[in-house]
Coordinates of C-alpha atoms in Angstrom, one line a residue:
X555 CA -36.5 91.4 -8.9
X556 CA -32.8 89.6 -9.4
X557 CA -32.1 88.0 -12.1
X558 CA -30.0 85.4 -13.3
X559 CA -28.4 83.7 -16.6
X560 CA -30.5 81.3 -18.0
X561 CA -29.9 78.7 -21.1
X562 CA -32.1 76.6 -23.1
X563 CA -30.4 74.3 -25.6
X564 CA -31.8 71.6 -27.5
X565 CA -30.2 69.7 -30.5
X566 CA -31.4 71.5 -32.7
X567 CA -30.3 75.3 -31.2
X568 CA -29.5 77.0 -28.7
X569 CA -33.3 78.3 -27.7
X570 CA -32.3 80.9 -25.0
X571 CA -29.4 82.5 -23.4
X572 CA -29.9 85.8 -21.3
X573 CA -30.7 87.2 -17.8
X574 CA -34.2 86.2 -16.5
X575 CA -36.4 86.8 -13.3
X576 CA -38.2 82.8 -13.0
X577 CA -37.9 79.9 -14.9
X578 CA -40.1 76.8 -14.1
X579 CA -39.2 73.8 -15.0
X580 CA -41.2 70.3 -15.3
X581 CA -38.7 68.1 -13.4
X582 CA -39.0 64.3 -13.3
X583 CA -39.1 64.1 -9.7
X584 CA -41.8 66.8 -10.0
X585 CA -42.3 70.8 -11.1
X586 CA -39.7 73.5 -9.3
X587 CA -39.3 77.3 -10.1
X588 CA -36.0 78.7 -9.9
X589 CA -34.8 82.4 -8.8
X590 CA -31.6 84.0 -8.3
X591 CA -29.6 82.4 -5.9
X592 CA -30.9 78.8 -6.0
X593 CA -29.2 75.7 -4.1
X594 CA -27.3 73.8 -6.6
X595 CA -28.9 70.6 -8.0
X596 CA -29.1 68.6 -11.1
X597 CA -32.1 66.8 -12.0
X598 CA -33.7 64.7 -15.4
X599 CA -36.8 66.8 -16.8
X600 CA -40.2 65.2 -17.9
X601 CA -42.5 66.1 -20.7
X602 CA -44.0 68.9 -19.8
X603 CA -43.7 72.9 -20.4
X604 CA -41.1 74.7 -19.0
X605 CA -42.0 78.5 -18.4
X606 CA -39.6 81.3 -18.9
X607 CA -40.1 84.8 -17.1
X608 CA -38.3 88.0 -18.3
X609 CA -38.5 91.3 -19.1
X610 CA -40.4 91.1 -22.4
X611 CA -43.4 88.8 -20.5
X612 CA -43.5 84.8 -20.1
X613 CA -42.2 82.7 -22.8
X614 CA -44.1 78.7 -22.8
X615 CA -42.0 76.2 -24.4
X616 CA -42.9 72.3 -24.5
X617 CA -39.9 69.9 -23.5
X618 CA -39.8 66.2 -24.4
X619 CA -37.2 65.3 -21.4
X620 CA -33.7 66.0 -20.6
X621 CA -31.8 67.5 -17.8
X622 CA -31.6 70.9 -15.8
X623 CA -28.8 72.0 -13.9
X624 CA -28.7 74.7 -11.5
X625 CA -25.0 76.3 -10.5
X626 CA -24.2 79.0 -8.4
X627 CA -23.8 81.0 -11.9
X628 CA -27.5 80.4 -13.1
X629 CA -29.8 77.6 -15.0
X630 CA -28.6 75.9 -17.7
X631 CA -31.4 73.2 -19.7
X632 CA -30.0 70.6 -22.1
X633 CA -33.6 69.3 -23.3
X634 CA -34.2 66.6 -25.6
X635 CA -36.4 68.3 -28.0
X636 CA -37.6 71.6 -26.7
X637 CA -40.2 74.0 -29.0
X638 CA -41.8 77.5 -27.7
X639 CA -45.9 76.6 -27.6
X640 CA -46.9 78.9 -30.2
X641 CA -44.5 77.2 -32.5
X642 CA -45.1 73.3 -31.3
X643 CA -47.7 70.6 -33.7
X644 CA -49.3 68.6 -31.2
X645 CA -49.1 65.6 -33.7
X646 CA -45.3 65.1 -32.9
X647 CA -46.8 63.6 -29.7
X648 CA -49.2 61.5 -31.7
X649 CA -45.9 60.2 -33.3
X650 CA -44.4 59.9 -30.1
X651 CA -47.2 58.1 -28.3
X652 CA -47.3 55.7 -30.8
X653 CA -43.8 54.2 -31.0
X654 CA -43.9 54.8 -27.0
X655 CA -46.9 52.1 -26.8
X656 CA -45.6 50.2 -29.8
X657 CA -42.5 49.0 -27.3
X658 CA -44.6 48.6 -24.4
X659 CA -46.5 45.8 -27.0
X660 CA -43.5 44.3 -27.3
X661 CA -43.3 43.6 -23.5
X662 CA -40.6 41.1 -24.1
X663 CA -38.1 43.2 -22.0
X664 CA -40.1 44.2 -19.1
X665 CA -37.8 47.1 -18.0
X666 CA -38.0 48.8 -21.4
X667 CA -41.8 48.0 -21.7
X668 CA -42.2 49.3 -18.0
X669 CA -40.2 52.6 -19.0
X670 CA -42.3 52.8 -22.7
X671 CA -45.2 52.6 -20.5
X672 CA -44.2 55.4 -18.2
X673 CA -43.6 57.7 -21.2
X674 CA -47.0 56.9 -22.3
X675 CA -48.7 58.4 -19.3
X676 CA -45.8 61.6 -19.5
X677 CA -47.4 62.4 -22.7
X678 CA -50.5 61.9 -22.2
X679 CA -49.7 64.5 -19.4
X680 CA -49.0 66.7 -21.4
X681 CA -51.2 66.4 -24.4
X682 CA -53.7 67.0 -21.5
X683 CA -51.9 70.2 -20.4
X684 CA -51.6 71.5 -23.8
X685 CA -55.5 71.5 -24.2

């Protein structure tokens, strides 16, 4: 199968950087896997896990948004906080959750307490799909 250049980078670290077969990637606008020689597009990512396919098997790692870009020279991820599932403490989205629906309380701006609210639900997501 082709392959293609693929980088993961978080603030923290640069996660990933190498030639891989699939990545799949929890976009905002919904989930899309990418092979060699896709279209161009940039799009924002939602919380969600992002699975990485290679030679050595499939590597899981949980994202916390951010944005994807695909170029005609590979896949390159610039995620908010991203954390390979074997590594990742589900209380950080406890943490999360919390000052998410703490802002949505505080509905005195109803654009940030409409987009607190929507985060809400994105974790929840994925606190479901880390069970």
């Amino acid at each position: 199968m082709a392959t293609f250049q693929f980088d993961l980078v978080s603030p923290e670290k640069l996660l990933i950087s190498g030639e891989v077969t699939q990545v799949d990637v929890p976009g905002s606008e919904g989930d899309f896997g990418v092979l060699a020689g896709h279209a161009p597009m940039v799009t924002t990512l939602r919380p969600g896990i992002l699975v990485v396919y290679r030679d050595g098997g499939e590597l899981r790692v949980v994202v916390n948004g951010g944005f994807a870009e695909v170029s005609p020279t590979g896949l390159t991820v610039l995620a908010d906080m991203a954390v390979p599932q074997d590594e990742f403490d589900p209380t950080v989205l406890d943490r999360c959750d919390q000052g998410h629906r703490g802002r949505h309380r505080q509905g005195h701006r109803r654009l940030a307490a409409r987009q607190a609210f929507h985060k809400v639900d994105q974790l929840k997501a994925l606190q479901a799909e880390l069970q």
